[in-house]
Amino acid sequence: MRVAVVGTGYVGLVTGTCFSEMGNSVWCVDVDEKKIENLKQGIIPIYEPGLTEMVERNRDGGTLHFTTDIKEALRESDIVFIAVGTPMGENGSADLQYVLGVAKEIGLYMDHHIYVVDKSTVPVGTAKKVRETVQSELDKRGSDLTFSVISNPEFLKEGSAIADCMKPDRVVVGVDSPKAEAVMRELYKPYFMNNDNFILMDISSAEMTKYAANSMLATKISFMNEIANICERVGADVNMVRKGIGSDSRIGFSFIYPGCGYGGSCFPKDVEALIMTANENDYDSKLLKAVESVNHFQKQVLVKKVKERFGEDLSGRIFGIWGLSFKPDTDDMRESPAIDIISALTEAGAEVRAYDPKAVREAKECYLKGNEHVSYVRSKYEALKDSDALILITEWREFRSPDYFEIARLLKTPVIFDGRNQYDPSKVKEYGLDYYPIGLRPQLAEREA
């Protein structure tokens, strides 16, 4: 099939590449000339395991093309995915200017029937706006060309996006015509050779499904963080509680790990956008507001623990940070708890030595740019030399089984603040380290006076 994907960000690049992997002819379009030139040379703008190799294979095989010319892509395509960003607006709603900008260009330049697919995360009612925008441009041209609008939200997880795309647990498609349904079934058929998780629905329901899914997962995270904070105050162990409730098949273990808050490109933005959608329809979403409030609070829990141990004024203190990305296996720092935690520490006078396997460039060039109290190192242990404490923020695999003896040797003060509850408190204590996890009272090592 002939496919165009407009937008070569995280969703667009992965989606287009995976479509080409199945033999489709795919044109990826972006207005960023440098990005397109880099992609043609195999330089990938994001870190995602397996993506570079797949891009190169399909580019060299002639099924994956990159261009800044949307007219060229439209000529060569029958299905056009809109996969541009929908950043949070000033009032919390999704900013649709880029989505509607693409819709306008489709109306301007299409020369045959096009199936327009909303892949970007958009609020309910966006398909209608896209349809009106495309039709308005066709009317200005005096054209009687036809088109279809489809909703096909993405459910990719950063760090496992290739697997999610090639072996999806479900594909949600919102259509309003049998022809649109048939086209989407044909496109996705190769991905469902052993099962059929193609879920068909109306367009509004498909748009709502994406927001509902992310808001549900964010709710589970905030709920467990709330439980963790209560556990810490009553003397319970949140890890035991997690096992106790996760064993209930109605609850399960996914997304019930306590930590220092959620981040990324989806959960914060989508929860806020759904709150705004509710407000616009005269409904006060108390639950989602609470989810958001808990998450903002949780991003400061580690800072509070640090100040309880070292005092409000952190001048002269140095902290080694493990992890900058909002989750492992990605370089994405959007809304990462690390931004809030590091900013709060340096505002209190501290110096920070940060290490992350992939996200250092993002921190330097964007999210912590200009913070002169942050330095970056090349290894996790280098971050600890002469530091007052280790602060774990992101649960990368290389942090899971550290050398506790080396940690204790390098740190000026033998203290670990664990924002992801990675370590066994009794094991940590064996090495004379004080341990401050989430949802558990501090485990202090006994020392000789």
Short mmCIF file of C-alpha atoms in Angstrom, two decimals:
data_model
loop_
_atom_site.label_atom_id
_atom_site.label_comp_id
_atom_site.label_asym_id
_atom_site.label_seq_id
_atom_site.Cartn_x
_atom_site.Cartn_y
_atom_site.Cartn_z
CA MET A 1 0.00 0.00 0.00
CA ARG A 2 1.07 3.61 -0.53
CA VAL A 3 1.43 5.51 2.74
CA ALA A 4 2.60 8.95 3.82
CA VAL A 5 3.36 9.92 7.41
CA VAL A 6 3.55 13.64 8.12
CA GLY A 7 5.77 14.33 11.12
CA THR A 8 8.99 12.44 11.85
CA GLY A 9 8.94 12.73 15.60
CA TYR A 10 8.74 9.72 17.87
CA VAL A 11 5.33 8.45 16.70
CA GLY A 12 5.66 9.34 13.03
CA LEU A 13 9.13 7.90 12.48
CA VAL A 14 8.42 4.63 14.28
CA THR A 15 5.02 4.22 12.59
CA GLY A 16 6.31 4.96 9.11
CA THR A 17 9.32 2.70 9.52
CA CYS A 18 7.22 -0.21 10.74
CA PHE A 19 4.78 0.18 7.84
CA SER A 20 7.71 0.05 5.41
CA GLU A 21 9.01 -3.06 7.16
CA MET A 22 5.87 -4.88 5.99
CA GLY A 23 6.55 -3.94 2.35
CA ASN A 24 4.44 -0.79 2.06
CA SER A 25 5.82 2.20 0.17
CA VAL A 26 6.16 4.89 2.83
CA TRP A 27 6.98 8.59 2.54
CA CYS A 28 7.91 10.33 5.79
CA VAL A 29 7.46 14.10 5.63
CA ASP A 30 8.82 16.84 7.87
CA VAL A 31 9.34 20.61 7.56
CA ASP A 32 12.72 20.31 9.29
CA GLU A 33 15.20 20.12 6.39
CA LYS A 34 18.16 19.18 8.59
CA LYS A 35 16.21 16.33 10.19
CA ILE A 36 15.20 14.96 6.79
CA GLU A 37 18.77 15.16 5.47
CA ASN A 38 20.01 13.35 8.57
CA LEU A 39 17.37 10.64 8.19
CA LYS A 40 18.43 10.11 4.58
CA GLN A 41 21.95 9.53 5.93
CA GLY A 42 20.76 7.19 8.66
CA ILE A 43 21.12 9.70 11.51
CA ILE A 44 18.14 9.10 13.82
CA PRO A 45 16.97 12.04 15.98
CA ILE A 46 15.70 9.87 18.85
CA TYR A 47 16.93 6.86 20.77
CA GLU A 48 14.69 3.82 20.37
CA PRO A 49 16.12 0.26 20.45
CA GLY A 50 16.14 -1.31 16.98
CA LEU A 51 14.93 1.77 15.12
CA THR A 52 18.20 2.78 13.44
CA GLU A 53 18.70 -0.63 11.90
CA MET A 54 15.12 -0.82 10.64
CA VAL A 55 15.28 2.67 9.11
CA GLU A 56 18.52 1.86 7.29
CA ARG A 57 17.24 -1.50 6.04
CA ASN A 58 14.05 -0.10 4.54
CA ARG A 59 15.66 3.07 3.22
CA ASP A 60 18.25 0.97 1.41
CA GLY A 61 15.49 -1.42 0.26
CA GLY A 62 13.55 1.41 -1.35
CA THR A 63 10.37 1.16 0.74
CA LEU A 64 11.13 4.10 3.08
CA HIS A 65 11.56 7.63 1.73
CA PHE A 66 12.13 10.98 3.43
CA THR A 67 11.10 14.38 2.08
CA THR A 68 10.20 17.94 3.03
CA ASP A 69 7.83 18.17 0.05
CA ILE A 70 4.32 17.19 1.12
CA LYS A 71 3.09 17.56 -2.46
CA GLU A 72 5.46 14.80 -3.55
CA ALA A 73 4.33 12.56 -0.67
CA LEU A 74 0.65 13.14 -1.46
CA ARG A 75 1.16 12.23 -5.11
CA GLU A 76 2.75 8.95 -4.07
CA SER A 77 0.25 8.00 -1.34
CA ASP A 78 -3.32 6.92 -0.80
CA ILE A 79 -3.25 6.91 3.02
CA VAL A 80 -1.85 9.93 4.87
CA PHE A 81 -1.15 9.74 8.59
CA ILE A 82 -1.01 12.99 10.53
CA ALA A 83 1.60 12.39 13.23
CA VAL A 84 2.71 15.90 14.21
CA GLY A 85 2.95 17.19 17.75
CA THR A 86 0.00 18.35 19.83
CA PRO A 87 1.77 20.27 22.61
CA MET A 88 -0.04 21.45 25.68
CA GLY A 89 -1.51 24.91 25.21
CA GLU A 90 -1.35 27.65 27.82
CA ASN A 91 -4.72 26.59 29.25
CA GLY A 92 -3.82 22.89 29.30
CA SER A 93 -5.73 21.92 26.17
CA ALA A 94 -4.08 20.21 23.19
CA ASP A 95 -2.70 22.69 20.66
CA LEU A 96 -4.01 21.57 17.26
CA GLN A 97 -2.28 24.16 15.09
CA TYR A 98 0.14 21.62 13.57
CA VAL A 99 -2.54 19.00 12.97
CA LEU A 100 -4.81 21.49 11.23
CA GLY A 101 -1.85 22.93 9.36
CA VAL A 102 -1.23 19.50 7.81
CA ALA A 103 -4.95 19.14 7.05
CA LYS A 104 -4.83 22.46 5.22
CA GLU A 105 -1.88 21.31 3.10
CA ILE A 106 -3.66 18.06 2.26
CA GLY A 107 -6.63 20.06 0.99
CA LEU A 108 -4.33 22.33 -0.99
CA TYR A 109 -2.30 19.68 -2.77
CA MET A 110 -4.20 16.37 -2.92
CA ASP A 111 -4.97 15.20 -6.47
CA HIS A 112 -6.87 11.95 -5.82
CA HIS A 113 -8.95 10.35 -3.07
CA ILE A 114 -6.98 10.37 0.19
CA TYR A 115 -7.62 8.53 3.44
CA VAL A 116 -6.57 11.03 6.13
CA VAL A 117 -5.67 9.30 9.39
CA ASP A 118 -5.27 11.14 12.70
CA LYS A 119 -2.37 9.36 14.45
CA SER A 120 -1.49 12.25 16.74
CA THR A 121 -3.06 12.24 20.18
CA VAL A 122 -5.98 14.61 19.76
CA PRO A 123 -9.12 15.48 21.74
CA VAL A 124 -12.59 14.34 20.79
CA GLY A 125 -13.88 16.38 17.89
CA THR A 126 -10.55 16.79 16.10
CA ALA A 127 -11.53 14.58 13.16
CA LYS A 128 -14.43 16.92 12.49
CA LYS A 129 -12.06 19.92 12.46
CA VAL A 130 -9.66 18.08 10.16
CA ARG A 131 -12.51 17.26 7.79
CA GLU A 132 -13.72 20.87 7.77
CA THR A 133 -10.19 22.16 7.14
CA VAL A 134 -9.50 19.82 4.21
CA GLN A 135 -12.92 20.50 2.69
CA SER A 136 -12.48 24.25 3.03
CA GLU A 137 -9.29 24.14 0.95
CA LEU A 138 -10.92 21.90 -1.66
CA ASP A 139 -13.84 24.35 -1.90
CA LYS A 140 -11.42 27.23 -2.46
CA ARG A 141 -9.92 25.26 -5.33
CA GLY A 142 -13.36 24.49 -6.73
CA SER A 143 -12.42 20.80 -6.53
CA ASP A 144 -14.85 17.90 -6.23
CA LEU A 145 -12.17 15.49 -4.96
CA THR A 146 -13.27 13.26 -2.08
CA PHE A 147 -11.47 12.11 1.04
CA SER A 148 -12.07 10.13 4.24
CA VAL A 149 -11.04 11.00 7.80
CA ILE A 150 -10.08 8.19 10.20
CA SER A 151 -8.95 8.09 13.82
CA ASN A 152 -6.17 5.62 14.61
CA PRO A 153 -4.56 6.55 17.95
CA GLU A 154 -1.08 5.26 18.77
CA PHE A 155 -0.27 3.18 21.84
CA LEU A 156 3.52 2.99 21.58
CA LYS A 157 5.67 2.71 24.68
CA GLU A 158 9.02 4.44 24.48
CA GLY A 159 11.75 1.85 24.79
CA SER A 160 9.63 -0.91 23.22
CA ALA A 161 7.95 0.99 20.39
CA ILE A 162 9.18 -1.29 17.59
CA ALA A 163 7.72 -4.36 19.29
CA ASP A 164 4.51 -2.47 20.08
CA CYS A 165 4.17 -1.50 16.43
CA MET A 166 5.11 -4.85 14.89
CA LYS A 167 3.15 -6.95 17.39
CA PRO A 168 0.39 -4.66 18.69
CA ASP A 169 -1.84 -5.85 21.51
CA ARG A 170 -4.62 -3.90 19.80
CA VAL A 171 -5.21 -1.47 16.96
CA VAL A 172 -8.04 0.99 17.58
CA VAL A 173 -9.65 2.43 14.45
CA GLY A 174 -12.48 4.96 14.26
CA VAL A 175 -14.23 5.22 10.88
CA ASP A 176 -17.50 6.42 9.40
CA SER A 177 -17.58 4.42 6.16
CA PRO A 178 -17.15 0.78 5.02
CA LYS A 179 -14.45 1.81 2.51
CA ALA A 180 -12.35 3.42 5.23
CA GLU A 181 -12.73 0.30 7.38
CA ALA A 182 -11.64 -1.94 4.48
CA VAL A 183 -8.53 0.15 3.79
CA MET A 184 -7.41 0.12 7.42
CA ARG A 185 -8.06 -3.62 7.76
CA GLU A 186 -5.89 -4.27 4.71
CA LEU A 187 -3.10 -2.03 6.03
CA TYR A 188 -3.00 -3.75 9.42
CA LYS A 189 -3.68 -7.31 8.26
CA PRO A 190 0.03 -8.33 8.23
CA TYR A 191 0.30 -7.42 11.90
CA PHE A 192 -2.46 -9.81 12.94
CA MET A 193 -1.53 -13.10 11.34
CA ASN A 194 -2.04 -15.03 14.59
CA ASN A 195 -4.79 -12.98 16.26
CA ASP A 196 -7.28 -10.27 15.47
CA ASN A 197 -7.11 -7.35 17.85
CA PHE A 198 -8.37 -4.87 15.29
CA ILE A 199 -10.93 -2.91 17.30
CA LEU A 200 -13.39 -0.95 15.19
CA MET A 201 -15.49 1.90 16.58
CA ASP A 202 -16.84 5.33 15.75
CA ILE A 203 -14.40 8.21 15.40
CA SER A 204 -15.26 10.03 18.64
CA SER A 205 -14.86 6.85 20.68
CA ALA A 206 -11.46 6.17 19.09
CA GLU A 207 -10.29 9.68 19.94
CA MET A 208 -11.50 9.24 23.51
CA THR A 209 -9.89 5.81 23.90
CA LYS A 210 -6.36 7.20 23.73
CA TYR A 211 -6.96 9.78 26.45
CA ALA A 212 -8.85 7.28 28.60
CA ALA A 213 -6.02 4.72 28.36
CA ASN A 214 -3.26 7.13 29.34
CA SER A 215 -5.33 8.73 32.08
CA MET A 216 -6.10 5.29 33.53
CA LEU A 217 -2.41 4.38 33.67
CA ALA A 218 -1.53 7.75 35.18
CA THR A 219 -4.26 7.19 37.77
CA LYS A 220 -2.73 3.84 38.79
CA ILE A 221 0.67 5.50 39.23
CA SER A 222 -0.66 8.37 41.32
CA PHE A 223 -2.81 5.99 43.37
CA MET A 224 0.20 3.84 44.25
CA ASN A 225 2.28 6.90 45.08
CA GLU A 226 -0.50 8.07 47.37
CA ILE A 227 -0.49 4.67 49.07
CA ALA A 228 3.31 4.85 49.36
CA ASN A 229 3.12 8.19 51.15
CA ILE A 230 0.55 6.84 53.59
CA CYS A 231 2.61 3.67 54.16
CA GLU A 232 5.63 5.72 55.07
CA ARG A 233 3.68 7.61 57.70
CA VAL A 234 2.02 4.59 59.34
CA GLY A 235 5.06 2.32 59.25
CA ALA A 236 3.89 -0.05 56.52
CA ASP A 237 6.09 -1.33 53.67
CA VAL A 238 4.66 -0.24 50.32
CA ASN A 239 6.54 -3.03 48.53
CA MET A 240 4.68 -5.61 50.58
CA VAL A 241 1.42 -3.79 49.99
CA ARG A 242 2.11 -3.74 46.24
CA LYS A 243 2.60 -7.50 46.19
CA GLY A 244 -0.54 -7.97 48.23
CA ILE A 245 -2.79 -5.99 45.92
CA GLY A 246 -1.03 -6.86 42.67
CA SER A 247 -1.73 -10.54 43.22
CA ASP A 248 -5.42 -9.74 42.81
CA SER A 249 -6.14 -10.50 39.15
CA ARG A 250 -8.56 -7.58 39.05
CA ILE A 251 -5.68 -5.21 39.82
CA GLY A 252 -2.48 -6.78 38.49
CA PHE A 253 1.08 -5.55 38.85
CA SER A 254 1.32 -3.15 35.91
CA PHE A 255 1.79 0.51 36.83
CA ILE A 256 1.56 0.01 40.60
CA TYR A 257 5.22 0.60 41.38
CA PRO A 258 5.78 3.59 43.67
CA GLY A 259 8.22 6.24 42.56
CA CYS A 260 8.98 9.92 42.12
CA GLY A 261 6.16 10.63 39.65
CA TYR A 262 5.34 10.05 36.01
CA GLY A 263 6.59 12.11 33.08
CA GLY A 264 7.06 11.79 29.35
CA SER A 265 5.29 13.16 26.32
CA CYS A 266 1.94 11.49 26.98
CA PHE A 267 0.66 11.11 30.54
CA PRO A 268 1.08 14.71 31.80
CA LYS A 269 -0.22 16.25 28.57
CA ASP A 270 -3.09 13.81 28.07
CA VAL A 271 -4.37 14.01 31.64
CA GLU A 272 -4.37 17.80 31.42
CA ALA A 273 -6.06 17.73 28.00
CA LEU A 274 -8.80 15.40 29.23
CA ILE A 275 -9.40 17.69 32.21
CA MET A 276 -9.80 20.58 29.78
CA THR A 277 -12.12 18.54 27.56
CA ALA A 278 -14.28 17.82 30.60
CA ASN A 279 -14.29 21.50 31.57
CA GLU A 280 -15.30 22.52 28.05
CA ASN A 281 -18.25 20.17 28.34
CA ASP A 282 -19.35 21.47 31.76
CA TYR A 283 -17.91 18.61 33.80
CA ASP A 284 -15.50 18.99 36.72
CA SER A 285 -13.14 15.98 36.62
CA LYS A 286 -12.21 15.75 40.30
CA LEU A 287 -10.43 12.41 39.95
CA LEU A 288 -8.12 13.49 37.13
CA LYS A 289 -7.31 16.73 38.92
CA ALA A 290 -6.31 14.67 41.96
CA VAL A 291 -4.14 12.40 39.77
CA GLU A 292 -2.34 15.46 38.47
CA SER A 293 -2.00 17.01 41.92
CA VAL A 294 -0.50 13.84 43.42
CA ASN A 295 2.01 13.65 40.58
CA HIS A 296 3.17 17.24 41.09
CA PHE A 297 3.59 16.51 44.81
CA GLN A 298 5.44 13.25 44.17
CA LYS A 299 8.13 14.93 42.11
CA GLN A 300 9.20 16.79 45.26
CA VAL A 301 9.19 13.82 47.65
CA LEU A 302 12.87 13.02 47.14
CA VAL A 303 13.80 16.68 47.54
CA LYS A 304 11.91 16.74 50.83
CA LYS A 305 13.80 13.65 52.04
CA VAL A 306 17.13 15.22 51.06
CA LYS A 307 16.34 18.40 52.97
CA GLU A 308 15.17 16.45 56.02
CA ARG A 309 18.57 14.75 56.06
CA PHE A 310 20.85 17.64 55.11
CA GLY A 311 18.82 20.77 55.94
CA GLU A 312 16.94 23.34 53.89
CA ASP A 313 20.13 25.11 52.80
CA LEU A 314 22.07 22.73 50.58
CA SER A 315 24.94 25.09 49.84
CA GLY A 316 28.21 23.20 49.65
CA ARG A 317 26.47 19.86 49.10
CA ILE A 318 27.06 17.71 46.03
CA PHE A 319 24.62 15.04 44.88
CA GLY A 320 25.22 12.28 42.38
CA ILE A 321 22.21 11.71 40.15
CA TRP A 322 21.51 8.38 38.43
CA GLY A 323 19.01 8.83 35.61
CA LEU A 324 17.65 11.83 33.71
CA SER A 325 15.14 10.41 31.21
CA PHE A 326 11.54 10.02 32.34
CA LYS A 327 11.86 6.22 31.99
CA PRO A 328 14.55 3.72 30.97
CA ASP A 329 15.43 2.84 27.36
CA THR A 330 14.75 6.32 26.00
CA ASP A 331 16.48 9.67 25.84
CA ASP A 332 13.17 11.50 26.30
CA MET A 333 13.24 13.99 29.17
CA ARG A 334 9.88 15.65 28.58
CA GLU A 335 8.24 16.24 31.99
CA SER A 336 10.85 13.98 33.61
CA PRO A 337 10.90 14.06 37.42
CA ALA A 338 14.65 14.65 37.09
CA ILE A 339 13.99 18.19 35.85
CA ASP A 340 11.99 19.14 38.95
CA ILE A 341 14.27 17.32 41.38
CA ILE A 342 17.54 18.70 40.03
CA SER A 343 16.14 22.22 39.69
CA ALA A 344 14.91 22.15 43.31
CA LEU A 345 18.26 20.89 44.59
CA THR A 346 20.29 23.52 42.77
CA GLU A 347 17.88 26.28 43.79
CA ALA A 348 18.61 25.25 47.39
CA GLY A 349 22.32 25.74 46.74
CA ALA A 350 23.45 22.23 45.83
CA GLU A 351 25.74 21.09 43.03
CA VAL A 352 24.70 18.09 40.95
CA ARG A 353 26.73 15.50 39.08
CA ALA A 354 24.41 13.69 36.68
CA TYR A 355 24.73 10.47 34.73
CA ASP A 356 22.31 8.89 32.26
CA PRO A 357 23.09 6.28 29.58
CA LYS A 358 21.23 8.20 26.84
CA ALA A 359 19.71 11.50 27.96
CA VAL A 360 22.71 13.69 28.80
CA ARG A 361 22.56 15.55 25.50
CA GLU A 362 18.86 16.29 26.00
CA ALA A 363 19.61 17.68 29.46
CA LYS A 364 22.52 19.82 28.28
CA GLU A 365 20.87 21.22 25.18
CA CYS A 366 17.31 21.65 26.41
CA TYR A 367 15.81 20.64 29.74
CA LEU A 368 18.61 21.71 32.11
CA LYS A 369 20.30 24.12 29.74
CA GLY A 370 21.72 27.11 31.55
CA ASN A 371 21.81 25.45 34.97
CA GLU A 372 25.44 26.10 35.86
CA HIS A 373 25.19 23.97 38.99
CA VAL A 374 24.83 20.74 36.98
CA SER A 375 27.79 18.84 35.55
CA TYR A 376 27.62 15.63 33.54
CA VAL A 377 29.79 12.54 33.86
CA ARG A 378 30.41 9.44 31.76
CA SER A 379 29.73 6.70 34.30
CA LYS A 380 27.46 6.07 37.24
CA TYR A 381 30.31 5.76 39.71
CA GLU A 382 31.99 8.93 38.51
CA ALA A 383 28.84 10.77 39.60
CA LEU A 384 29.39 9.59 43.18
CA LYS A 385 32.99 10.67 43.78
CA ASP A 386 33.02 13.02 46.80
CA SER A 387 29.22 13.42 46.57
CA ASP A 388 27.11 13.72 49.70
CA ALA A 389 24.54 11.18 48.49
CA LEU A 390 23.33 9.11 45.57
CA ILE A 391 19.88 10.02 44.24
CA LEU A 392 18.35 7.40 41.92
CA ILE A 393 15.67 8.83 39.62
CA THR A 394 15.41 6.56 36.56
CA GLU A 395 15.47 2.76 36.84
CA TRP A 396 17.90 1.92 34.02
CA ARG A 397 19.01 -1.72 34.02
CA GLU A 398 22.62 -0.81 34.77
CA PHE A 399 21.48 0.66 38.10
CA ARG A 400 19.67 -2.46 39.31
CA SER A 401 22.60 -4.39 40.81
CA PRO A 402 25.22 -1.84 41.80
CA ASP A 403 28.43 -2.41 43.73
CA TYR A 404 27.36 -1.22 47.19
CA PHE A 405 30.93 -1.38 48.46
CA GLU A 406 32.00 0.99 45.68
CA ILE A 407 29.08 3.31 46.40
CA ALA A 408 30.00 3.48 50.09
CA ARG A 409 33.69 4.03 49.23
CA LEU A 410 33.04 6.88 46.80
CA LEU A 411 30.36 8.81 48.68
CA LYS A 412 31.42 11.45 51.17
CA THR A 413 28.28 10.63 53.17
CA PRO A 414 26.98 7.04 52.84
CA VAL A 415 23.39 7.84 51.80
CA ILE A 416 21.11 6.59 49.00
CA PHE A 417 17.83 8.29 48.10
CA ASP A 418 15.96 5.79 45.93
CA GLY A 419 13.19 7.28 43.81
CA ARG A 420 12.24 3.92 42.27
CA ASN A 421 12.59 1.48 45.21
CA GLN A 422 15.18 -0.57 43.35
CA TYR A 423 17.18 -1.92 46.24
CA ASP A 424 16.82 -4.35 49.13
CA PRO A 425 17.01 -2.24 52.31
CA SER A 426 18.71 -4.98 54.34
CA LYS A 427 21.36 -5.45 51.64
CA VAL A 428 22.06 -1.73 51.52
CA LYS A 429 22.44 -1.57 55.29
CA GLU A 430 25.07 -4.33 55.23
CA TYR A 431 27.41 -1.88 53.55
CA GLY A 432 26.83 0.89 56.08
CA LEU A 433 24.61 2.92 53.75
CA ASP A 434 21.61 4.89 54.95
CA TYR A 435 18.68 4.19 52.66
CA TYR A 436 15.74 6.48 51.91
CA PRO A 437 13.25 4.78 49.54
CA ILE A 438 9.71 5.78 48.58
CA GLY A 439 6.90 4.48 50.79
CA LEU A 440 9.12 3.06 53.52
CA ARG A 441 10.60 4.64 56.60
CA PRO A 442 14.32 5.35 56.22
CA GLN A 443 16.59 2.36 56.77
CA LEU A 444 19.53 3.71 58.71
CA ALA A 445 22.73 1.70 59.03
CA GLU A 446 24.06 1.19 62.56
CA ARG A 447 27.51 2.69 63.03
CA GLU A 448 29.98 2.88 65.83
CA ALA A 449 29.90 6.17 67.67
#
